[in-house]
Structures are given as structure tokens and as C-alpha cells.
mmCIF file of N, CA, C and O in Angstrom:
data_model
loop_
_atom_site.group_PDB
_atom_site.id
_atom_site.type_symbol
_atom_site.label_atom_id
_atom_site.label_comp_id
_atom_site.label_asym_id
_atom_site.label_seq_id
_atom_site.Cartn_x
_atom_site.Cartn_y
_atom_site.Cartn_z
ATOM 1 N N MET X 677 83.198 -205.478 59.999
ATOM 2 C CA MET X 677 84.214 -205.837 59.042
ATOM 3 C C MET X 677 83.663 -206.924 58.118
ATOM 4 O O MET X 677 83.142 -207.943 58.570
ATOM 5 N N ILE X 678 83.789 -206.692 56.845
ATOM 6 C CA ILE X 678 83.305 -207.658 55.872
ATOM 7 C C ILE X 678 84.301 -208.809 55.782
ATOM 8 O O ILE X 678 85.495 -208.604 55.651
ATOM 9 N N THR X 679 83.781 -210.011 55.853
ATOM 10 C CA THR X 679 84.635 -211.200 55.879
ATOM 11 C C THR X 679 85.137 -211.568 54.487
ATOM 12 O O THR X 679 84.634 -211.086 53.474
ATOM 13 N N LYS X 680 86.081 -212.478 54.476
ATOM 14 C CA LYS X 680 86.630 -212.978 53.214
ATOM 15 C C LYS X 680 85.537 -213.639 52.388
ATOM 16 O O LYS X 680 85.488 -213.470 51.167
ATOM 17 N N GLU X 681 84.649 -214.361 53.029
ATOM 18 C CA GLU X 681 83.577 -215.047 52.326
ATOM 19 C C GLU X 681 82.660 -214.057 51.609
ATOM 20 O O GLU X 681 82.244 -214.289 50.469
ATOM 21 N N VAL X 682 82.353 -212.941 52.287
ATOM 22 C CA VAL X 682 81.500 -211.924 51.675
ATOM 23 C C VAL X 682 82.233 -211.270 50.507
ATOM 24 O O VAL X 682 81.647 -211.055 49.442
ATOM 25 N N ASN X 683 83.510 -210.970 50.681
ATOM 26 C CA ASN X 683 84.294 -210.401 49.590
ATOM 27 C C ASN X 683 84.344 -211.347 48.398
ATOM 28 O O ASN X 683 84.221 -210.917 47.249
ATOM 29 N N ASP X 684 84.516 -212.621 48.662
ATOM 30 C CA ASP X 684 84.523 -213.616 47.582
ATOM 31 C C ASP X 684 83.176 -213.638 46.866
ATOM 32 O O ASP X 684 83.111 -213.727 45.643
ATOM 33 N N TRP X 685 82.095 -213.558 47.624
ATOM 34 C CA TRP X 685 80.756 -213.543 47.049
ATOM 35 C C TRP X 685 80.579 -212.333 46.140
ATOM 36 O O TRP X 685 80.087 -212.459 45.021
ATOM 37 N N VAL X 686 80.994 -211.160 46.610
ATOM 38 C CA VAL X 686 80.872 -209.939 45.810
ATOM 39 C C VAL X 686 81.680 -210.068 44.519
ATOM 40 O O VAL X 686 81.206 -209.706 43.440
ATOM 41 N N LYS X 687 82.881 -210.599 44.619
ATOM 42 C CA LYS X 687 83.712 -210.784 43.421
ATOM 43 C C LYS X 687 83.050 -211.728 42.424
ATOM 44 O O LYS X 687 83.070 -211.488 41.219
ATOM 45 N N LYS X 688 82.452 -212.803 42.921
ATOM 46 C CA LYS X 688 81.765 -213.747 42.041
ATOM 47 C C LYS X 688 80.566 -213.081 41.366
ATOM 48 O O LYS X 688 80.301 -213.313 40.191
ATOM 49 N N VAL X 689 79.832 -212.255 42.119
ATOM 50 C CA VAL X 689 78.692 -211.538 41.552
ATOM 51 C C VAL X 689 79.190 -210.588 40.467
ATOM 52 O O VAL X 689 78.617 -210.514 39.375
ATOM 53 N N GLU X 690 80.267 -209.866 40.739
ATOM 54 C CA GLU X 690 80.820 -208.927 39.766
ATOM 55 C C GLU X 690 81.290 -209.630 38.497
ATOM 56 O O GLU X 690 81.161 -209.099 37.404
ATOM 57 N N LYS X 691 81.826 -210.826 38.641
ATOM 58 C CA LYS X 691 82.328 -211.579 37.490
ATOM 59 C C LYS X 691 81.206 -212.311 36.748
ATOM 60 O O LYS X 691 81.420 -212.823 35.666
ATOM 61 N N GLY X 692 80.031 -212.363 37.342
ATOM 62 C CA GLY X 692 78.905 -213.046 36.707
ATOM 63 C C GLY X 692 78.968 -214.553 36.839
ATOM 64 O O GLY X 692 78.437 -215.278 36.003
ATOM 65 N N ASN X 693 79.596 -215.050 37.894
ATOM 66 C CA ASN X 693 79.747 -216.489 38.083
ATOM 67 C C ASN X 693 78.559 -217.140 38.790
ATOM 68 O O ASN X 693 78.654 -218.290 39.196
ATOM 69 N N TYR X 694 77.479 -216.417 38.959
ATOM 70 C CA TYR X 694 76.325 -216.927 39.694
ATOM 71 C C TYR X 694 75.053 -216.720 38.898
ATOM 72 O O TYR X 694 74.907 -215.738 38.180
ATOM 73 N N SER X 695 74.116 -217.609 39.083
ATOM 74 C CA SER X 695 72.762 -217.354 38.582
ATOM 75 C C SER X 695 72.068 -216.470 39.625
ATOM 76 O O SER X 695 72.515 -216.371 40.767
ATOM 77 N N SER X 696 70.993 -215.840 39.226
ATOM 78 C CA SER X 696 70.263 -214.961 40.151
ATOM 79 C C SER X 696 69.820 -215.715 41.396
ATOM 80 O O SER X 696 69.861 -215.191 42.512
ATOM 81 N N TRP X 697 69.378 -216.940 41.206
ATOM 82 C CA TRP X 697 68.921 -217.748 42.334
ATOM 83 C C TRP X 697 70.065 -218.022 43.308
ATOM 84 O O TRP X 697 69.915 -217.886 44.519
ATOM 85 N N ASP X 698 71.219 -218.401 42.773
ATOM 86 C CA ASP X 698 72.380 -218.702 43.618
ATOM 87 C C ASP X 698 72.860 -217.467 44.368
ATOM 88 O O ASP X 698 73.282 -217.557 45.521
ATOM 89 N N ILE X 699 72.806 -216.315 43.704
ATOM 90 C CA ILE X 699 73.212 -215.057 44.350
ATOM 91 C C ILE X 699 72.379 -214.826 45.602
ATOM 92 O O ILE X 699 72.906 -214.571 46.678
ATOM 93 N N MET X 700 71.070 -214.924 45.462
ATOM 94 C CA MET X 700 70.182 -214.642 46.585
ATOM 95 C C MET X 700 70.248 -215.723 47.656
ATOM 96 O O MET X 700 70.182 -215.419 48.847
ATOM 97 N N GLU X 701 70.410 -216.958 47.240
ATOM 98 C CA GLU X 701 70.482 -218.049 48.210
ATOM 99 C C GLU X 701 71.710 -217.904 49.102
ATOM 100 O O GLU X 701 71.620 -218.017 50.327
ATOM 101 N N GLU X 702 72.849 -217.643 48.502
ATOM 102 C CA GLU X 702 74.060 -217.498 49.304
ATOM 103 C C GLU X 702 74.012 -216.228 50.154
ATOM 104 O O GLU X 702 74.433 -216.225 51.307
ATOM 105 N N PHE X 703 73.467 -215.137 49.590
ATOM 106 C CA PHE X 703 73.333 -213.900 50.359
ATOM 107 C C PHE X 703 72.461 -214.118 51.588
ATOM 108 O O PHE X 703 72.782 -213.638 52.679
ATOM 109 N N ALA X 704 71.404 -214.860 51.436
ATOM 110 C CA ALA X 704 70.508 -215.140 52.567
ATOM 111 C C ALA X 704 71.225 -215.915 53.670
ATOM 112 O O ALA X 704 70.917 -215.742 54.858
ATOM 113 N N ASN X 705 72.205 -216.723 53.295
ATOM 114 C CA ASN X 705 72.943 -217.504 54.287
ATOM 115 C C ASN X 705 73.809 -216.635 55.198
ATOM 116 O O ASN X 705 73.963 -216.949 56.378
ATOM 117 N N PHE X 706 74.391 -215.569 54.679
ATOM 118 C CA PHE X 706 75.283 -214.768 55.513
ATOM 119 C C PHE X 706 74.746 -213.387 55.870
ATOM 120 O O PHE X 706 75.293 -212.719 56.752
ATOM 121 N N SER X 707 73.673 -212.951 55.252
ATOM 122 C CA SER X 707 73.189 -211.586 55.481
ATOM 123 C C SER X 707 72.759 -211.329 56.922
ATOM 124 O O SER X 707 72.898 -210.208 57.413
ATOM 125 N N LYS X 708 72.276 -212.344 57.602
ATOM 126 C CA LYS X 708 71.819 -212.152 58.981
ATOM 127 C C LYS X 708 72.962 -211.808 59.939
ATOM 128 O O LYS X 708 72.729 -211.321 61.026
ATOM 129 N N TYR X 709 74.201 -212.045 59.508
ATOM 130 C CA TYR X 709 75.356 -211.754 60.348
ATOM 131 C C TYR X 709 75.991 -210.393 60.047
ATOM 132 O O TYR X 709 76.936 -210.001 60.715
ATOM 133 N N LEU X 710 75.470 -209.691 59.039
ATOM 134 C CA LEU X 710 76.053 -208.416 58.642
ATOM 135 C C LEU X 710 75.433 -207.262 59.422
ATOM 136 O O LEU X 710 74.242 -207.284 59.742
ATOM 137 N N THR X 711 76.245 -206.258 59.669
ATOM 138 C CA THR X 711 75.730 -205.043 60.284
ATOM 139 C C THR X 711 75.120 -204.160 59.198
ATOM 140 O O THR X 711 75.319 -204.392 58.002
ATOM 141 N N ARG X 712 74.413 -203.152 59.612
ATOM 142 C CA ARG X 712 73.806 -202.223 58.667
ATOM 143 C C ARG X 712 74.881 -201.538 57.822
ATOM 144 O O ARG X 712 74.721 -201.366 56.620
ATOM 145 N N GLU X 713 75.981 -201.172 58.456
ATOM 146 C CA GLU X 713 77.071 -200.514 57.739
ATOM 147 C C GLU X 713 77.699 -201.450 56.703
ATOM 148 O O GLU X 713 78.014 -201.037 55.585
ATOM 149 N N GLU X 714 77.861 -202.691 57.044
ATOM 150 C CA GLU X 714 78.406 -203.667 56.100
ATOM 151 C C GLU X 714 77.468 -203.851 54.911
ATOM 152 O O GLU X 714 77.923 -203.942 53.763
ATOM 153 N N MET X 715 76.171 -203.862 55.171
ATOM 154 C CA MET X 715 75.194 -203.972 54.093
ATOM 155 C C MET X 715 75.299 -202.769 53.162
ATOM 156 O O MET X 715 75.236 -202.910 51.940
ATOM 157 N N ARG X 716 75.488 -201.592 53.725
ATOM 158 C CA ARG X 716 75.645 -200.381 52.907
ATOM 159 C C ARG X 716 76.913 -200.442 52.068
ATOM 160 O O ARG X 716 76.918 -200.014 50.917
ATOM 161 N N GLN X 717 77.989 -200.976 52.645
ATOM 162 C CA GLN X 717 79.241 -201.107 51.896
ATOM 163 C C GLN X 717 79.061 -202.053 50.708
ATOM 164 O O GLN X 717 79.534 -201.767 49.604
ATOM 165 N N ILE X 718 78.402 -203.156 50.928
ATOM 166 C CA ILE X 718 78.152 -204.123 49.858
ATOM 167 C C ILE X 718 77.274 -203.487 48.785
ATOM 168 O O ILE X 718 77.546 -203.606 47.586
ATOM 169 N N GLU X 719 76.228 -202.803 49.212
ATOM 170 C CA GLU X 719 75.322 -202.146 48.271
ATOM 171 C C GLU X 719 76.077 -201.124 47.419
ATOM 172 O O GLU X 719 75.928 -201.096 46.196
ATOM 173 N N LYS X 720 76.899 -200.321 48.061
ATOM 174 C CA LYS X 720 77.672 -199.297 47.345
ATOM 175 C C LYS X 720 78.616 -199.948 46.331
ATOM 176 O O LYS X 720 78.709 -199.503 45.185
ATOM 177 N N ARG X 721 79.281 -201.002 46.735
ATOM 178 C CA ARG X 721 80.221 -201.696 45.847
ATOM 179 C C ARG X 721 79.505 -202.295 44.641
ATOM 180 O O ARG X 721 79.972 -202.176 43.505
ATOM 181 N N LEU X 722 78.348 -202.910 44.875
ATOM 182 C CA LEU X 722 77.601 -203.507 43.765
ATOM 183 C C LEU X 722 76.995 -202.439 42.848
ATOM 184 O O LEU X 722 76.947 -202.632 41.634
ATOM 185 N N LYS X 723 76.585 -201.312 43.405
ATOM 186 C CA LYS X 723 76.062 -200.216 42.566
ATOM 187 C C LYS X 723 77.153 -199.662 41.676
ATOM 188 O O LYS X 723 76.909 -199.334 40.522
ATOM 189 N N GLN X 724 78.375 -199.555 42.192
ATOM 190 C CA GLN X 724 79.501 -199.095 41.386
ATOM 191 C C GLN X 724 79.755 -200.072 40.249
ATOM 192 O O GLN X 724 80.048 -199.689 39.132
ATOM 193 N N TYR X 725 79.645 -201.348 40.523
ATOM 194 C CA TYR X 725 79.850 -202.383 39.512
ATOM 195 C C TYR X 725 78.774 -202.288 38.426
ATOM 196 O O TYR X 725 79.072 -202.398 37.240
ATOM 197 N N ILE X 726 77.549 -202.073 38.812
ATOM 198 C CA ILE X 726 76.444 -202.013 37.860
ATOM 199 C C ILE X 726 76.603 -200.819 36.924
ATOM 200 O O ILE X 726 76.293 -200.906 35.740
ATOM 201 N N LYS X 727 77.118 -199.703 37.421
ATOM 202 C CA LYS X 727 77.284 -198.501 36.609
ATOM 203 C C LYS X 727 78.356 -198.663 35.536
ATOM 204 O O LYS X 727 78.362 -197.953 34.552
ATOM 205 N N LYS X 728 79.255 -199.619 35.707
ATOM 206 C CA LYS X 728 80.345 -199.803 34.738
ATOM 207 C C LYS X 728 79.864 -200.321 33.429
ATOM 208 O O LYS X 728 79.011 -200.909 33.097
#
């Protein structure tokens, strides 16, 4: 299950509220706790955002 913090991070990335460095730094902080399926969900959501 994706946490509120991860959802908030994805929303901030979608809104462009982060620099590239900040995006990766924060992702590195929580990525070790994600399952493979959660990583796929995040990837799918961000790919949909990029296509827009």
C-alpha cells in the first residue's frame, strides 16, 4: 500500500514543485521501503503524467 507521504511526493512531482535533485533525494529516502508492486504503481502513474 502506497503511503500518504509517497502520494504527496508524486503529487509534488506532477505539479513541478521539486528540482530534479530534490525529487531523487526524497525518493531515495523512502524507496527502500516500497515493494516491487508499489514501485510499478508509481512508475505507471508518473508515465501517465509525462504523456499529458
